[in-house]
PDB file of C-alpha atoms and ligand atoms in Angstrom:
ATOM      1  CA  UNK A   1     -30.872  -6.834  56.638  1.00 82.00           C
ATOM      2  CA  UNK A   2     -32.906  -8.719  54.064  1.00 85.00           C
ATOM      3  CA  UNK A   3     -31.185 -11.188  51.720  1.00 90.00           C
ATOM      4  CA  UNK A   4     -30.180  -9.887  48.300  1.00 93.00           C
ATOM      5  CA  UNK A   5     -29.345 -12.192  45.407  1.00 95.00           C
ATOM      6  CA  UNK A   6     -26.525  -9.911  44.288  1.00 97.00           C
ATOM      7  CA  UNK A   7     -24.742  -9.721  47.660  1.00 98.00           C
ATOM      8  CA  UNK A   8     -22.022 -12.070  48.909  1.00 97.00           C
ATOM      9  CA  UNK A   9     -20.835 -11.661  52.514  1.00 97.00           C
ATOM     10  CA  UNK A  10     -17.809 -13.799  53.307  1.00 96.00           C
ATOM     11  CA  UNK A  11     -17.979 -15.965  56.371  1.00 85.00           C
ATOM     12  CA  UNK A  12     -14.488 -17.367  56.480  1.00 94.00           C
ATOM     13  CA  UNK A  13     -12.345 -17.758  59.607  1.00 97.00           C
ATOM     14  CA  UNK A  14      -9.144 -16.592  57.863  1.00 97.00           C
ATOM     15  CA  UNK A  15     -10.836 -13.411  56.607  1.00 98.00           C
ATOM     16  CA  UNK A  16     -12.416 -12.815  60.040  1.00 97.00           C
ATOM     17  CA  UNK A  17      -9.002 -13.216  61.662  1.00 98.00           C
ATOM     18  CA  UNK A  18      -7.380 -10.679  59.348  1.00 98.00           C
ATOM     19  CA  UNK A  19     -10.269  -8.201  59.641  1.00 98.00           C
ATOM     20  CA  UNK A  20      -9.971  -8.350  63.446  1.00 98.00           C
ATOM     21  CA  UNK A  21      -6.313  -7.250  63.230  1.00 98.00           C
ATOM     22  CA  UNK A  22      -7.187  -4.627  60.613  1.00 98.00           C
ATOM     23  CA  UNK A  23      -9.715  -2.989  62.959  1.00 98.00           C
ATOM     24  CA  UNK A  24      -7.299  -2.747  65.885  1.00 98.00           C
ATOM     25  CA  UNK A  25      -6.291   0.876  66.432  1.00 98.00           C
ATOM     26  CA  UNK A  26      -2.800  -0.331  67.367  1.00 98.00           C
ATOM     27  CA  UNK A  27      -2.214  -1.917  63.931  1.00 98.00           C
ATOM     28  CA  UNK A  28       0.569  -0.012  62.138  1.00 98.00           C
ATOM     29  CA  UNK A  29       0.187   1.616  58.720  1.00 98.00           C
ATOM     30  CA  UNK A  30       2.521  -0.984  57.197  1.00 98.00           C
ATOM     31  CA  UNK A  31       0.549  -3.891  58.635  1.00 98.00           C
ATOM     32  CA  UNK A  32      -2.762  -2.231  57.704  1.00 98.00           C
ATOM     33  CA  UNK A  33      -1.641  -1.966  54.052  1.00 98.00           C
ATOM     34  CA  UNK A  34      -0.504  -5.604  53.999  1.00 98.00           C
ATOM     35  CA  UNK A  35      -3.777  -6.812  55.519  1.00 98.00           C
ATOM     36  CA  UNK A  36      -5.919  -4.866  53.029  1.00 98.00           C
ATOM     37  CA  UNK A  37      -3.975  -6.543  50.196  1.00 98.00           C
ATOM     38  CA  UNK A  38      -4.208 -10.010  51.738  1.00 98.00           C
ATOM     39  CA  UNK A  39      -7.959  -9.793  52.408  1.00 98.00           C
ATOM     40  CA  UNK A  40      -8.507  -8.513  48.858  1.00 98.00           C
ATOM     41  CA  UNK A  41      -6.603 -11.496  47.440  1.00 98.00           C
ATOM     42  CA  UNK A  42      -8.711 -13.898  49.484  1.00 97.00           C
ATOM     43  CA  UNK A  43     -11.887 -12.243  48.162  1.00 97.00           C
ATOM     44  CA  UNK A  44     -10.758 -12.079  44.519  1.00 96.00           C
ATOM     45  CA  UNK A  45     -10.681 -15.846  44.267  1.00 93.00           C
ATOM     46  CA  UNK A  46     -14.459 -15.876  44.827  1.00 94.00           C
ATOM     47  CA  UNK A  47     -15.325 -12.747  42.867  1.00 95.00           C
ATOM     48  CA  UNK A  48     -13.683 -14.047  39.675  1.00 94.00           C
ATOM     49  CA  UNK A  49     -15.685 -17.267  39.852  1.00 92.00           C
ATOM     50  CA  UNK A  50     -18.533 -16.250  37.534  1.00 89.00           C
ATOM     51  CA  UNK A  51     -18.704 -14.062  34.474  1.00 91.00           C
ATOM     52  CA  UNK A  52     -14.988 -13.748  33.642  1.00 94.00           C
ATOM     53  CA  UNK A  53     -14.434 -14.122  29.875  1.00 94.00           C
ATOM     54  CA  UNK A  54     -12.372 -17.243  29.196  1.00 96.00           C
ATOM     55  CA  UNK A  55     -10.912 -18.783  26.036  1.00 97.00           C
ATOM     56  CA  UNK A  56      -9.480 -22.154  25.144  1.00 98.00           C
ATOM     57  CA  UNK A  57      -5.733 -22.260  24.594  1.00 97.00           C
ATOM     58  CA  UNK A  58      -3.584 -25.098  23.334  1.00 98.00           C
ATOM     59  CA  UNK A  59      -0.817 -25.990  25.806  1.00 98.00           C
ATOM     60  CA  UNK A  60       2.024 -28.428  25.115  1.00 98.00           C
ATOM     61  CA  UNK A  61       3.057 -30.283  28.271  1.00 98.00           C
ATOM     62  CA  UNK A  62       6.215 -32.437  28.280  1.00 98.00           C
ATOM     63  CA  UNK A  63       3.910 -35.394  27.527  1.00 98.00           C
ATOM     64  CA  UNK A  64       1.204 -34.181  25.141  1.00 98.00           C
ATOM     65  CA  UNK A  65      -0.803 -31.286  23.786  1.00 98.00           C
ATOM     66  CA  UNK A  66      -4.064 -30.318  25.531  1.00 98.00           C
ATOM     67  CA  UNK A  67      -6.792 -27.696  25.375  1.00 98.00           C
ATOM     68  CA  UNK A  68      -6.885 -25.463  28.464  1.00 98.00           C
ATOM     69  CA  UNK A  69      -9.227 -22.766  29.764  1.00 97.00           C
ATOM     70  CA  UNK A  70      -7.544 -19.424  30.452  1.00 96.00           C
ATOM     71  CA  UNK A  71      -8.796 -15.909  31.160  1.00 95.00           C
ATOM     72  CA  UNK A  72      -9.062 -13.969  27.882  1.00 93.00           C
ATOM     73  CA  UNK A  73      -6.359 -11.376  27.148  1.00 91.00           C
ATOM     74  CA  UNK A  74      -7.232  -7.879  28.342  1.00 93.00           C
ATOM     75  CA  UNK A  75     -10.469  -9.165  29.842  1.00 96.00           C
ATOM     76  CA  UNK A  76     -10.205  -7.723  33.354  1.00 97.00           C
ATOM     77  CA  UNK A  77     -10.040  -4.136  34.570  1.00 98.00           C
ATOM     78  CA  UNK A  78      -9.736  -3.100  38.179  1.00 98.00           C
ATOM     79  CA  UNK A  79     -10.988   0.314  39.211  1.00 98.00           C
ATOM     80  CA  UNK A  80     -10.073   1.558  42.695  1.00 98.00           C
ATOM     81  CA  UNK A  81     -12.088   4.442  44.120  1.00 98.00           C
ATOM     82  CA  UNK A  82      -9.444   6.947  45.328  1.00 97.00           C
ATOM     83  CA  UNK A  83      -7.950   7.103  47.770  1.00 95.00           C
ATOM     84  CA  UNK A  84      -8.613   4.033  49.870  1.00 98.00           C
ATOM     85  CA  UNK A  85      -9.390   1.702  46.940  1.00 98.00           C
ATOM     86  CA  UNK A  86      -5.727   2.014  45.908  1.00 98.00           C
ATOM     87  CA  UNK A  87      -4.834  -0.192  48.860  1.00 98.00           C
ATOM     88  CA  UNK A  88      -6.698  -3.115  47.264  1.00 98.00           C
ATOM     89  CA  UNK A  89      -5.039  -2.973  43.815  1.00 98.00           C
ATOM     90  CA  UNK A  90      -2.016  -5.132  44.666  1.00 98.00           C
ATOM     91  CA  UNK A  91      -4.288  -7.719  46.212  1.00 98.00           C
ATOM     92  CA  UNK A  92      -5.741  -8.321  42.744  1.00 98.00           C
ATOM     93  CA  UNK A  93      -2.459  -7.884  40.843  1.00 97.00           C
ATOM     94  CA  UNK A  94      -0.736 -10.515  42.979  1.00 96.00           C
ATOM     95  CA  UNK A  95      -3.137 -13.096  41.573  1.00 95.00           C
ATOM     96  CA  UNK A  96      -3.784 -11.596  38.143  1.00 95.00           C
ATOM     97  CA  UNK A  97      -0.991  -9.213  37.124  1.00 95.00           C
ATOM     98  CA  UNK A  98      -2.422  -8.580  33.644  1.00 94.00           C
ATOM     99  CA  UNK A  99      -5.443  -6.653  34.961  1.00 96.00           C
ATOM    100  CA  UNK A 100      -5.625  -3.112  33.574  1.00 97.00           C
ATOM    101  CA  UNK A 101      -6.200  -0.328  36.100  1.00 98.00           C
ATOM    102  CA  UNK A 102      -8.550   2.655  35.917  1.00 98.00           C
ATOM    103  CA  UNK A 103      -9.072   5.243  38.650  1.00 98.00           C
ATOM    104  CA  UNK A 104     -12.142   7.052  39.925  1.00 98.00           C
ATOM    105  CA  UNK A 105     -11.510   9.869  42.395  1.00 98.00           C
ATOM    106  CA  UNK A 106     -14.279  10.543  44.916  1.00 96.00           C
ATOM    107  CA  UNK A 107     -14.465  12.047  48.369  1.00 92.00           C
ATOM    108  CA  UNK A 108     -17.400  12.403  50.749  1.00 91.00           C
ATOM    109  CA  UNK A 109     -18.516  15.889  51.670  1.00 91.00           C
ATOM    110  CA  UNK A 110     -18.083  15.871  55.459  1.00 87.00           C
ATOM    111  CA  UNK A 111     -21.365  17.743  56.052  1.00 90.00           C
ATOM    112  CA  UNK A 112     -23.758  16.139  53.581  1.00 93.00           C
ATOM    113  CA  UNK A 113     -21.900  12.782  53.195  1.00 93.00           C
ATOM    114  CA  UNK A 114     -22.624  13.120  49.461  1.00 95.00           C
ATOM    115  CA  UNK A 115     -19.828  11.806  47.190  1.00 96.00           C
ATOM    116  CA  UNK A 116     -18.023  14.318  44.953  1.00 96.00           C
ATOM    117  CA  UNK A 117     -16.248  13.033  41.857  1.00 97.00           C
ATOM    118  CA  UNK A 118     -12.893  14.735  41.125  1.00 97.00           C
ATOM    119  CA  UNK A 119     -11.063  12.348  38.783  1.00 98.00           C
ATOM    120  CA  UNK A 120     -11.799   9.636  36.257  1.00 98.00           C
ATOM    121  CA  UNK A 121      -9.371   7.824  33.968  1.00 98.00           C
ATOM    122  CA  UNK A 122     -10.420   4.426  32.654  1.00 98.00           C
ATOM    123  CA  UNK A 123      -8.621   1.932  30.376  1.00 97.00           C
ATOM    124  CA  UNK A 124      -9.523   1.938  26.676  1.00 96.00           C
ATOM    125  CA  UNK A 125     -12.241  -0.572  25.861  1.00 96.00           C
ATOM    126  CA  UNK A 126     -13.475  -0.704  29.474  1.00 98.00           C
ATOM    127  CA  UNK A 127     -17.030  -1.208  28.196  1.00 97.00           C
ATOM    128  CA  UNK A 128     -16.172  -4.764  27.096  1.00 96.00           C
ATOM    129  CA  UNK A 129     -14.187  -5.759  30.179  1.00 97.00           C
ATOM    130  CA  UNK A 130     -15.037  -7.566  33.383  1.00 98.00           C
ATOM    131  CA  UNK A 131     -14.719  -4.661  35.827  1.00 98.00           C
ATOM    132  CA  UNK A 132     -13.805  -5.075  39.494  1.00 98.00           C
ATOM    133  CA  UNK A 133     -14.606  -1.845  41.343  1.00 98.00           C
ATOM    134  CA  UNK A 134     -12.624  -1.610  44.598  1.00 98.00           C
ATOM    135  CA  UNK A 135     -13.203   0.354  47.802  1.00 98.00           C
ATOM    136  CA  UNK A 136     -12.512  -1.017  51.289  1.00 98.00           C
ATOM    137  CA  UNK A 137     -15.394   0.903  52.907  1.00 98.00           C
ATOM    138  CA  UNK A 138     -19.072   0.756  51.958  1.00 98.00           C
ATOM    139  CA  UNK A 139     -20.710   3.207  54.377  1.00 98.00           C
ATOM    140  CA  UNK A 140     -23.797   5.120  53.140  1.00 97.00           C
ATOM    141  CA  UNK A 141     -23.236   3.520  49.722  1.00 98.00           C
ATOM    142  CA  UNK A 142     -23.200   6.892  47.958  1.00 97.00           C
ATOM    143  CA  UNK A 143     -19.643   6.559  46.577  1.00 97.00           C
ATOM    144  CA  UNK A 144     -20.175   2.996  45.326  1.00 98.00           C
ATOM    145  CA  UNK A 145     -23.562   3.854  43.729  1.00 98.00           C
ATOM    146  CA  UNK A 146     -22.122   6.876  41.906  1.00 98.00           C
ATOM    147  CA  UNK A 147     -18.973   5.026  40.785  1.00 98.00           C
ATOM    148  CA  UNK A 148     -21.093   2.167  39.395  1.00 98.00           C
ATOM    149  CA  UNK A 149     -23.381   4.669  37.622  1.00 98.00           C
ATOM    150  CA  UNK A 150     -20.309   6.321  36.085  1.00 98.00           C
ATOM    151  CA  UNK A 151     -18.995   2.958  34.836  1.00 98.00           C
ATOM    152  CA  UNK A 152     -22.411   2.138  33.365  1.00 98.00           C
ATOM    153  CA  UNK A 153     -22.486   5.522  31.630  1.00 98.00           C
ATOM    154  CA  UNK A 154     -19.166   4.562  30.035  1.00 97.00           C
ATOM    155  CA  UNK A 155     -20.854   1.406  28.695  1.00 98.00           C
ATOM    156  CA  UNK A 156     -19.683  -1.181  31.278  1.00 98.00           C
ATOM    157  CA  UNK A 157     -22.070  -4.118  31.524  1.00 97.00           C
ATOM    158  CA  UNK A 158     -20.101  -6.616  33.585  1.00 97.00           C
ATOM    159  CA  UNK A 159     -19.341  -4.966  36.941  1.00 98.00           C
ATOM    160  CA  UNK A 160     -18.470  -6.432  40.361  1.00 98.00           C
ATOM    161  CA  UNK A 161     -17.981  -4.317  43.475  1.00 98.00           C
ATOM    162  CA  UNK A 162     -15.642  -5.395  46.276  1.00 98.00           C
ATOM    163  CA  UNK A 163     -15.463  -3.849  49.760  1.00 98.00           C
ATOM    164  CA  UNK A 164     -13.718  -5.071  52.902  1.00 98.00           C
ATOM    165  CA  UNK A 165     -16.275  -3.688  55.382  1.00 98.00           C
ATOM    166  CA  UNK A 166     -19.902  -2.813  54.693  1.00 98.00           C
ATOM    167  CA  UNK A 167     -22.653  -1.157  56.711  1.00 98.00           C
ATOM    168  CA  UNK A 168     -26.161  -2.623  56.284  1.00 97.00           C
ATOM    169  CA  UNK A 169     -27.564   0.763  55.156  1.00 96.00           C
ATOM    170  CA  UNK A 170     -25.012   1.169  52.362  1.00 97.00           C
ATOM    171  CA  UNK A 171     -25.051  -2.440  51.271  1.00 98.00           C
ATOM    172  CA  UNK A 172     -28.827  -2.346  50.913  1.00 97.00           C
ATOM    173  CA  UNK A 173     -28.681   0.902  48.938  1.00 98.00           C
ATOM    174  CA  UNK A 174     -26.137  -0.429  46.405  1.00 98.00           C
ATOM    175  CA  UNK A 175     -27.861  -3.812  46.121  1.00 98.00           C
ATOM    176  CA  UNK A 176     -31.217  -2.128  45.372  1.00 97.00           C
ATOM    177  CA  UNK A 177     -29.906   0.615  43.090  1.00 98.00           C
ATOM    178  CA  UNK A 178     -27.754  -1.740  41.021  1.00 98.00           C
ATOM    179  CA  UNK A 179     -29.342  -5.209  41.138  1.00 98.00           C
ATOM    180  CA  UNK A 180     -27.266  -6.245  38.095  1.00 98.00           C
ATOM    181  CA  UNK A 181     -23.987  -5.665  39.975  1.00 98.00           C
ATOM    182  CA  UNK A 182     -22.703  -8.385  42.271  1.00 98.00           C
ATOM    183  CA  UNK A 183     -21.360  -7.014  45.556  1.00 98.00           C
ATOM    184  CA  UNK A 184     -18.684  -8.807  47.583  1.00 98.00           C
ATOM    185  CA  UNK A 185     -18.230  -7.653  51.180  1.00 98.00           C
ATOM    186  CA  UNK A 186     -15.766  -9.436  53.431  1.00 98.00           C
ATOM    187  CA  UNK A 187     -17.570  -8.378  56.613  1.00 97.00           C
ATOM    188  CA  UNK A 188     -20.979  -6.871  57.381  1.00 97.00           C
ATOM    189  CA  UNK A 189     -20.827  -4.463  60.328  1.00 98.00           C
ATOM    190  CA  UNK A 190     -23.599  -3.228  62.647  1.00 97.00           C
ATOM    191  CA  UNK A 191     -24.486   0.329  61.623  1.00 97.00           C
ATOM    192  CA  UNK A 192     -23.330   3.835  60.752  1.00 98.00           C
ATOM    193  CA  UNK A 193     -22.775   6.502  63.392  1.00 97.00           C
ATOM    194  CA  UNK A 194     -24.119  10.082  63.116  1.00 95.00           C
ATOM    195  CA  UNK A 195     -21.035  11.089  61.080  1.00 95.00           C
ATOM    196  CA  UNK A 196     -21.471   8.285  58.550  1.00 96.00           C
ATOM    197  CA  UNK A 197     -18.663   6.128  59.981  1.00 97.00           C
ATOM    198  CA  UNK A 198     -19.098   2.374  60.149  1.00 98.00           C
ATOM    199  CA  UNK A 199     -19.434   0.775  63.622  1.00 98.00           C
ATOM    200  CA  UNK A 200     -17.433  -1.022  64.849  1.00 98.00           C
ATOM    201  CA  UNK A 201     -15.531  -0.390  61.584  1.00 98.00           C
ATOM    202  CA  UNK A 202     -11.873   0.519  61.441  1.00 98.00           C
ATOM    203  CA  UNK A 203     -11.937   4.315  61.303  1.00 98.00           C
ATOM    204  CA  UNK A 204     -10.890   6.212  58.187  1.00 97.00           C
ATOM    205  CA  UNK A 205      -9.437   3.662  55.771  1.00 98.00           C
ATOM    206  CA  UNK A 206      -7.625   6.258  53.626  1.00 97.00           C
ATOM    207  CA  UNK A 207      -5.927   7.857  56.641  1.00 97.00           C
ATOM    208  CA  UNK A 208      -4.878   4.487  58.052  1.00 98.00           C
ATOM    209  CA  UNK A 209      -3.546   3.264  54.680  1.00 98.00           C
ATOM    210  CA  UNK A 210      -1.520   6.358  53.928  1.00 97.00           C
ATOM    211  CA  UNK A 211      -0.707   7.515  57.457  1.00 96.00           C
ATOM    212  CA  UNK A 212      -2.218  10.942  56.889  1.00 96.00           C
ATOM    213  CA  UNK A 213      -3.487  11.298  60.484  1.00 88.00           C
TER     214      UNK A 213
HETATM  215  C1  PRP B 301     -14.274   6.705  52.065  1.00 67.77           C
HETATM  216  C2  PRP B 301     -14.231   5.304  51.488  1.00 67.77           C
HETATM  217  C3  PRP B 301     -15.306   5.349  50.441  1.00 67.77           C
HETATM  218  C4  PRP B 301     -16.332   6.263  51.082  1.00 67.77           C
HETATM  219  C5  PRP B 301     -17.426   5.401  51.632  1.00 67.77           C
HETATM  220  O1  PRP B 301     -13.621   7.595  51.250  1.00 67.77           O
HETATM  221  O2  PRP B 301     -12.979   4.934  50.991  1.00 67.77           O
HETATM  222  O3  PRP B 301     -14.872   5.850  49.190  1.00 67.77           O
HETATM  223  O4  PRP B 301     -15.667   6.963  52.136  1.00 67.77           O
HETATM  224  O5  PRP B 301     -18.447   6.189  52.102  1.00 67.77           O
HETATM  225  P1  PRP B 301     -19.915   6.175  51.483  1.00 67.77           P
HETATM  226  O6  PRP B 301     -20.302   4.750  51.293  1.00 67.77           O
HETATM  227  O7  PRP B 301     -20.716   6.861  52.551  1.00 67.77           O
HETATM  228  O8  PRP B 301     -19.903   6.953  50.204  1.00 67.77           O
HETATM  229  P2  PRP B 301     -13.437   9.136  51.640  1.00 67.77           P
HETATM  230  O9  PRP B 301     -14.570   9.942  51.113  1.00 67.77           O
HETATM  231  O10 PRP B 301     -13.135   9.244  53.083  1.00 67.77           O
HETATM  232  O11 PRP B 301     -12.179   9.554  50.762  1.00 67.77           O
HETATM  233  P3  PRP B 301     -10.668   9.070  50.849  1.00 67.77           P
HETATM  234  O12 PRP B 301     -10.614   7.616  50.412  1.00 67.77           O
HETATM  235  O13 PRP B 301      -9.981   9.971  49.892  1.00 67.77           O
HETATM  236  O14 PRP B 301     -10.202   9.229  52.267  1.00 67.77           O
HETATM  237  N1  URA B 302     -15.047   5.877  55.119  1.00 67.77           N
HETATM  238  C1  URA B 302     -14.113   5.319  55.939  1.00 67.77           C
HETATM  239  O1  URA B 302     -12.910   5.337  55.645  1.00 67.77           O
HETATM  240  N2  URA B 302     -14.544   4.747  57.080  1.00 67.77           N
HETATM  241  C2  URA B 302     -15.833   4.715  57.435  1.00 67.77           C
HETATM  242  O2  URA B 302     -16.165   4.154  58.496  1.00 67.77           O
HETATM  243  C3  URA B 302     -16.786   5.292  56.571  1.00 67.77           C
HETATM  244  C4  URA B 302     -16.355   5.874  55.407  1.00 67.77           C
END
């Protein structure tokens, strides 16, 4: 895959270690959920590095008063793509509990692999927030592209997309369609299979998170 300015692929031994356990078919639902949260937290540190609105606040220490940089009130919204994106929400909240949460419901048509939107509820004032769109799987890229387009239609200008596993096809599609959106992918996998599943991947993230199959 060619290099894109708006794509960050993590190359960190701790993330690789956790992704390896995540993939394992023997990993339990409980452990799967915990790992998705932990990997998200590790990624959030990097994805909040640039572009987050900050303000200066006066803080009184036991010794003196100083000016400190803090994240502006109500500045961050997280938007999981249902269902599987829900698994990443706590990974952000652990580090930044004040983040508001919106939800976008999408599922892939099993035949066409086209995403279908079925739900959308976003926090008031989302257009002025730093928006972290969350979905563990970036396969064909259709769901991410449509969710980003929906956020843009609602006026969002400062969007980041975070996925745990990406396929080259999907990553390229999102990077090209939305060059103004920075994409953070913990791991870049080899390819999609004929059913649009990522290889080697981890199977169906929603089913593994919620134990539906
Ligand atoms: C999965 C995943 C993404 C989408 C990725 O959701 O969580 O939303 O597929 O595929 P794409 O890049 O080809 O669009 P799915 O449609 O299985 O719905 P679910 O989370 O409700 O199981
Ligand atoms: N959605 C998943 O949950 N897994 C894949 O491999 C592709 C799409």
